[in-house]
Amino acid sequence: MFDVRGFFVPSLMHCVRGGSVRRWLLVVTAAGTVITLAIWGGVASAAQPPVGLGTATSFAVLAGSTVTNTGPTTVSGDLGVSPGSAVTGFPPGQVINGTMHIADAVALQAQNDLTTAYNDAAGRTPAIGVPPDLGGLTLVGGGVQHGGPDGPDRYGHP
């Protein structure tokens, strides 16, 4: 039988003395759980679902009044404008992998879907606050917020 007494802190020895490694593993697992809950607060959190863009998903450019291009731009995806109808600079710009929708029903529906998506995103509770320096941090999906309805946050952001 493997003698584990020399490898563990004396306060856990009472669990091992009877030869029950299973009991010792239970104590270690429980201790790990308590430590984890103490560090992370025991709050369950889930990533927020993505904001659905509806028919606006296929648009690379979607404007309300005017699309203006200067130069040899390539737009990959749909280009739309609604309720306006002004599109300038195509050519020399070009639309690939999509269609130009100028003041048509497709552009109008995409604008409506985009407004719905914006309202959805704006109405969500931020998952995290943003510190003044993001260097070295890995951020996960979800909303972020500076300040709030009561004024600026502790970093002075509105």
PDB file of C-alpha atoms in Angstrom:
ATOM      1  CA  MET A   1       0.000   0.000   0.000  1.00  0.00           C
ATOM      2  CA  PHE A   2       1.214   3.489  -0.880  1.00  0.00           C
ATOM      3  CA  ASP A   3       1.917   5.652   2.171  1.00  0.00           C
ATOM      4  CA  VAL A   4       0.678   9.194   1.514  1.00  0.00           C
ATOM      5  CA  ARG A   5       1.329  10.680   4.975  1.00  0.00           C
ATOM      6  CA  GLY A   6       4.524  12.494   3.961  1.00  0.00           C
ATOM      7  CA  PHE A   7       2.904  14.362   1.090  1.00  0.00           C
ATOM      8  CA  PHE A   8       0.015  16.216   2.731  1.00  0.00           C
ATOM      9  CA  VAL A   9      -0.575  18.798   5.407  1.00  0.00           C
ATOM     10  CA  PRO A  10      -1.090  17.382   8.888  1.00  0.00           C
ATOM     11  CA  SER A  11      -4.655  18.732   9.145  1.00  0.00           C
ATOM     12  CA  LEU A  12      -5.715  16.300   6.422  1.00  0.00           C
ATOM     13  CA  MET A  13      -3.922  13.344   7.995  1.00  0.00           C
ATOM     14  CA  HIS A  14      -6.956  12.236   9.998  1.00  0.00           C
ATOM     15  CA  CYS A  15      -8.674  11.401   6.687  1.00  0.00           C
ATOM     16  CA  VAL A  16      -5.741   9.324   5.464  1.00  0.00           C
ATOM     17  CA  ARG A  17      -4.816   7.447   8.658  1.00  0.00           C
ATOM     18  CA  GLY A  18      -7.665   5.037   8.295  1.00  0.00           C
ATOM     19  CA  GLY A  19      -6.372   4.100   4.832  1.00  0.00           C
ATOM     20  CA  SER A  20      -9.238   5.810   2.999  1.00  0.00           C
ATOM     21  CA  VAL A  21      -7.840   7.546  -0.045  1.00  0.00           C
ATOM     22  CA  ARG A  22     -11.428   7.983  -1.204  1.00  0.00           C
ATOM     23  CA  ARG A  23     -12.197  10.018   1.914  1.00  0.00           C
ATOM     24  CA  TRP A  24      -9.075  12.123   1.358  1.00  0.00           C
ATOM     25  CA  LEU A  25     -10.088  12.829  -2.272  1.00  0.00           C
ATOM     26  CA  LEU A  26     -13.514  13.916  -1.068  1.00  0.00           C
ATOM     27  CA  VAL A  27     -11.936  16.359   1.402  1.00  0.00           C
ATOM     28  CA  VAL A  28      -9.562  17.759  -1.245  1.00  0.00           C
ATOM     29  CA  THR A  29     -12.405  18.143  -3.759  1.00  0.00           C
ATOM     30  CA  ALA A  30     -14.560  19.910  -1.174  1.00  0.00           C
ATOM     31  CA  ALA A  31     -11.673  22.208  -0.217  1.00  0.00           C
ATOM     32  CA  GLY A  32     -11.054  23.011  -3.879  1.00  0.00           C
ATOM     33  CA  THR A  33     -14.712  23.827  -4.372  1.00  0.00           C
ATOM     34  CA  VAL A  34     -14.753  26.148  -1.364  1.00  0.00           C
ATOM     35  CA  ILE A  35     -11.618  27.927  -2.566  1.00  0.00           C
ATOM     36  CA  THR A  36     -13.013  28.277  -6.097  1.00  0.00           C
ATOM     37  CA  LEU A  37     -16.281  29.726  -4.793  1.00  0.00           C
ATOM     38  CA  ALA A  38     -14.389  32.118  -2.521  1.00  0.00           C
ATOM     39  CA  ILE A  39     -12.219  33.387  -5.373  1.00  0.00           C
ATOM     40  CA  TRP A  40     -14.893  33.714  -8.061  1.00  0.00           C
ATOM     41  CA  GLY A  41     -17.820  34.495  -5.794  1.00  0.00           C
ATOM     42  CA  GLY A  42     -19.870  31.475  -6.728  1.00  0.00           C
ATOM     43  CA  VAL A  43     -21.795  33.443  -9.339  1.00  0.00           C
ATOM     44  CA  ALA A  44     -22.862  31.427 -12.318  1.00  0.00           C
ATOM     45  CA  SER A  45     -22.610  33.351 -15.548  1.00  0.00           C
ATOM     46  CA  ALA A  46     -23.317  32.452 -19.099  1.00  0.00           C
ATOM     47  CA  ALA A  47     -22.236  34.165 -22.255  1.00  0.00           C
ATOM     48  CA  GLN A  48     -24.976  36.201 -23.798  1.00  0.00           C
ATOM     49  CA  PRO A  49     -26.394  34.909 -27.052  1.00  0.00           C
ATOM     50  CA  PRO A  50     -25.272  36.781 -30.151  1.00  0.00           C
ATOM     51  CA  VAL A  51     -27.357  39.699 -31.350  1.00  0.00           C
ATOM     52  CA  GLY A  52     -29.451  38.537 -34.303  1.00  0.00           C
ATOM     53  CA  LEU A  53     -29.089  40.807 -37.323  1.00  0.00           C
ATOM     54  CA  GLY A  54     -31.864  39.246 -39.384  1.00  0.00           C
ATOM     55  CA  THR A  55     -31.694  40.246 -43.046  1.00  0.00           C
ATOM     56  CA  ALA A  56     -28.984  42.819 -42.254  1.00  0.00           C
ATOM     57  CA  THR A  57     -26.491  39.947 -41.856  1.00  0.00           C
ATOM     58  CA  SER A  58     -25.623  39.854 -45.564  1.00  0.00           C
ATOM     59  CA  PHE A  59     -24.863  43.589 -45.762  1.00  0.00           C
ATOM     60  CA  ALA A  60     -21.281  44.823 -45.719  1.00  0.00           C
ATOM     61  CA  VAL A  61     -22.506  48.419 -46.069  1.00  0.00           C
ATOM     62  CA  LEU A  62     -25.948  49.578 -44.917  1.00  0.00           C
ATOM     63  CA  ALA A  63     -26.702  53.291 -44.817  1.00  0.00           C
ATOM     64  CA  GLY A  64     -29.732  55.395 -44.050  1.00  0.00           C
ATOM     65  CA  SER A  65     -29.300  58.265 -46.492  1.00  0.00           C
ATOM     66  CA  THR A  66     -26.127  58.122 -48.612  1.00  0.00           C
ATOM     67  CA  VAL A  67     -23.251  55.805 -49.499  1.00  0.00           C
ATOM     68  CA  THR A  68     -20.193  57.656 -50.766  1.00  0.00           C
ATOM     69  CA  ASN A  69     -17.054  55.954 -52.041  1.00  0.00           C
ATOM     70  CA  THR A  70     -13.827  57.553 -53.188  1.00  0.00           C
ATOM     71  CA  GLY A  71     -11.335  55.309 -54.897  1.00  0.00           C
ATOM     72  CA  PRO A  72     -11.011  51.670 -55.882  1.00  0.00           C
ATOM     73  CA  THR A  73     -12.949  50.134 -52.990  1.00  0.00           C
ATOM     74  CA  THR A  74     -14.173  46.544 -53.081  1.00  0.00           C
ATOM     75  CA  VAL A  75     -17.218  45.750 -50.961  1.00  0.00           C
ATOM     76  CA  SER A  76     -17.725  42.034 -50.326  1.00  0.00           C
ATOM     77  CA  GLY A  77     -21.397  41.529 -49.478  1.00  0.00           C
ATOM     78  CA  ASP A  78     -24.574  43.468 -50.040  1.00  0.00           C
ATOM     79  CA  LEU A  79     -24.560  47.263 -50.173  1.00  0.00           C
ATOM     80  CA  GLY A  80     -27.781  49.005 -49.241  1.00  0.00           C
ATOM     81  CA  VAL A  81     -29.278  52.397 -48.555  1.00  0.00           C
ATOM     82  CA  SER A  82     -32.766  53.127 -47.240  1.00  0.00           C
ATOM     83  CA  PRO A  83     -34.766  55.292 -46.879  1.00  0.00           C
ATOM     84  CA  GLY A  84     -32.297  57.441 -48.819  1.00  0.00           C
ATOM     85  CA  SER A  85     -31.291  56.613 -52.374  1.00  0.00           C
ATOM     86  CA  ALA A  86     -27.912  58.258 -53.003  1.00  0.00           C
ATOM     87  CA  VAL A  87     -24.978  55.990 -53.870  1.00  0.00           C
ATOM     88  CA  THR A  88     -21.868  57.579 -55.391  1.00  0.00           C
ATOM     89  CA  GLY A  89     -18.462  56.192 -56.297  1.00  0.00           C
ATOM     90  CA  PHE A  90     -19.566  52.836 -57.766  1.00  0.00           C
ATOM     91  CA  PRO A  91     -17.634  52.589 -60.089  1.00  0.00           C
ATOM     92  CA  PRO A  92     -14.715  52.858 -59.466  1.00  0.00           C
ATOM     93  CA  GLY A  93     -15.797  50.953 -56.348  1.00  0.00           C
ATOM     94  CA  GLN A  94     -17.245  47.504 -56.867  1.00  0.00           C
ATOM     95  CA  VAL A  95     -19.583  45.163 -55.020  1.00  0.00           C
ATOM     96  CA  ILE A  96     -18.643  41.479 -55.069  1.00  0.00           C
ATOM     97  CA  ASN A  97     -20.446  38.560 -53.399  1.00  0.00           C
ATOM     98  CA  GLY A  98     -23.528  40.720 -53.028  1.00  0.00           C
ATOM     99  CA  THR A  99     -26.036  43.081 -54.588  1.00  0.00           C
ATOM    100  CA  MET A 100     -26.662  46.814 -54.444  1.00  0.00           C
ATOM    101  CA  HIS A 101     -30.042  47.553 -52.842  1.00  0.00           C
ATOM    102  CA  ILE A 102     -30.934  51.203 -53.324  1.00  0.00           C
ATOM    103  CA  ALA A 103     -34.164  52.314 -51.631  1.00  0.00           C
ATOM    104  CA  ASP A 104     -35.805  48.935 -52.233  1.00  0.00           C
ATOM    105  CA  ALA A 105     -37.779  46.585 -49.988  1.00  0.00           C
ATOM    106  CA  VAL A 106     -34.678  44.506 -49.166  1.00  0.00           C
ATOM    107  CA  ALA A 107     -32.739  47.536 -47.906  1.00  0.00           C
ATOM    108  CA  LEU A 108     -35.764  48.747 -45.930  1.00  0.00           C
ATOM    109  CA  GLN A 109     -36.188  45.352 -44.243  1.00  0.00           C
ATOM    110  CA  ALA A 110     -32.458  45.230 -43.459  1.00  0.00           C
ATOM    111  CA  GLN A 111     -32.708  48.688 -41.851  1.00  0.00           C
ATOM    112  CA  ASN A 112     -35.674  47.528 -39.751  1.00  0.00           C
ATOM    113  CA  ASP A 113     -33.788  44.382 -38.693  1.00  0.00           C
ATOM    114  CA  LEU A 114     -30.716  46.446 -37.870  1.00  0.00           C
ATOM    115  CA  THR A 115     -32.804  48.751 -35.656  1.00  0.00           C
ATOM    116  CA  THR A 116     -34.229  45.713 -33.870  1.00  0.00           C
ATOM    117  CA  ALA A 117     -30.702  44.323 -33.378  1.00  0.00           C
ATOM    118  CA  TYR A 118     -29.448  47.654 -32.050  1.00  0.00           C
ATOM    119  CA  ASN A 119     -32.308  47.890 -29.562  1.00  0.00           C
ATOM    120  CA  ASP A 120     -31.632  44.300 -28.452  1.00  0.00           C
ATOM    121  CA  ALA A 121     -27.927  45.017 -27.903  1.00  0.00           C
ATOM    122  CA  ALA A 122     -28.557  48.358 -26.203  1.00  0.00           C
ATOM    123  CA  GLY A 123     -31.063  46.777 -23.817  1.00  0.00           C
ATOM    124  CA  ARG A 124     -28.742  44.059 -22.568  1.00  0.00           C
ATOM    125  CA  THR A 125     -27.046  44.181 -19.205  1.00  0.00           C
ATOM    126  CA  PRO A 126     -23.292  44.487 -19.659  1.00  0.00           C
ATOM    127  CA  ALA A 127     -21.444  41.292 -18.812  1.00  0.00           C
ATOM    128  CA  ILE A 128     -18.371  43.152 -17.553  1.00  0.00           C
ATOM    129  CA  GLY A 129     -17.117  46.662 -16.833  1.00  0.00           C
ATOM    130  CA  VAL A 130     -14.099  48.003 -18.674  1.00  0.00           C
ATOM    131  CA  PRO A 131     -11.004  49.110 -16.754  1.00  0.00           C
ATOM    132  CA  PRO A 132      -9.054  52.082 -18.133  1.00  0.00           C
ATOM    133  CA  ASP A 133      -6.210  49.865 -19.394  1.00  0.00           C
ATOM    134  CA  LEU A 134      -7.165  46.761 -21.381  1.00  0.00           C
ATOM    135  CA  GLY A 135      -3.565  45.696 -22.002  1.00  0.00           C
ATOM    136  CA  GLY A 136      -2.941  42.036 -21.280  1.00  0.00           C
ATOM    137  CA  LEU A 137      -6.620  41.191 -20.783  1.00  0.00           C
ATOM    138  CA  THR A 138      -8.562  38.562 -22.683  1.00  0.00           C
ATOM    139  CA  LEU A 139     -12.170  39.632 -23.133  1.00  0.00           C
ATOM    140  CA  VAL A 140     -15.036  37.254 -23.809  1.00  0.00           C
ATOM    141  CA  GLY A 141     -18.251  37.888 -25.684  1.00  0.00           C
ATOM    142  CA  GLY A 142     -20.865  40.061 -24.051  1.00  0.00           C
ATOM    143  CA  GLY A 143     -21.573  43.689 -23.431  1.00  0.00           C
ATOM    144  CA  VAL A 144     -19.283  46.194 -21.801  1.00  0.00           C
ATOM    145  CA  GLN A 145     -20.289  49.466 -20.236  1.00  0.00           C
ATOM    146  CA  HIS A 146     -18.654  52.686 -19.149  1.00  0.00           C
ATOM    147  CA  GLY A 147     -20.545  54.566 -16.483  1.00  0.00           C
ATOM    148  CA  GLY A 148     -24.271  54.272 -16.320  1.00  0.00           C
ATOM    149  CA  PRO A 149     -27.489  56.149 -15.680  1.00  0.00           C
ATOM    150  CA  ASP A 150     -26.100  57.550 -12.429  1.00  0.00           C
ATOM    151  CA  GLY A 151     -23.151  59.238 -14.098  1.00  0.00           C
ATOM    152  CA  PRO A 152     -19.539  58.394 -14.874  1.00  0.00           C
ATOM    153  CA  ASP A 153     -17.859  55.237 -13.664  1.00  0.00           C
ATOM    154  CA  ARG A 154     -14.971  55.302 -11.216  1.00  0.00           C
ATOM    155  CA  TYR A 155     -12.584  55.973 -14.115  1.00  0.00           C
ATOM    156  CA  GLY A 156     -14.460  59.090 -15.254  1.00  0.00           C
ATOM    157  CA  HIS A 157     -16.077  57.510 -18.330  1.00  0.00           C
ATOM    158  CA  PRO A 158     -19.566  58.847 -19.095  1.00  0.00           C
TER     159      PRO A 158
END
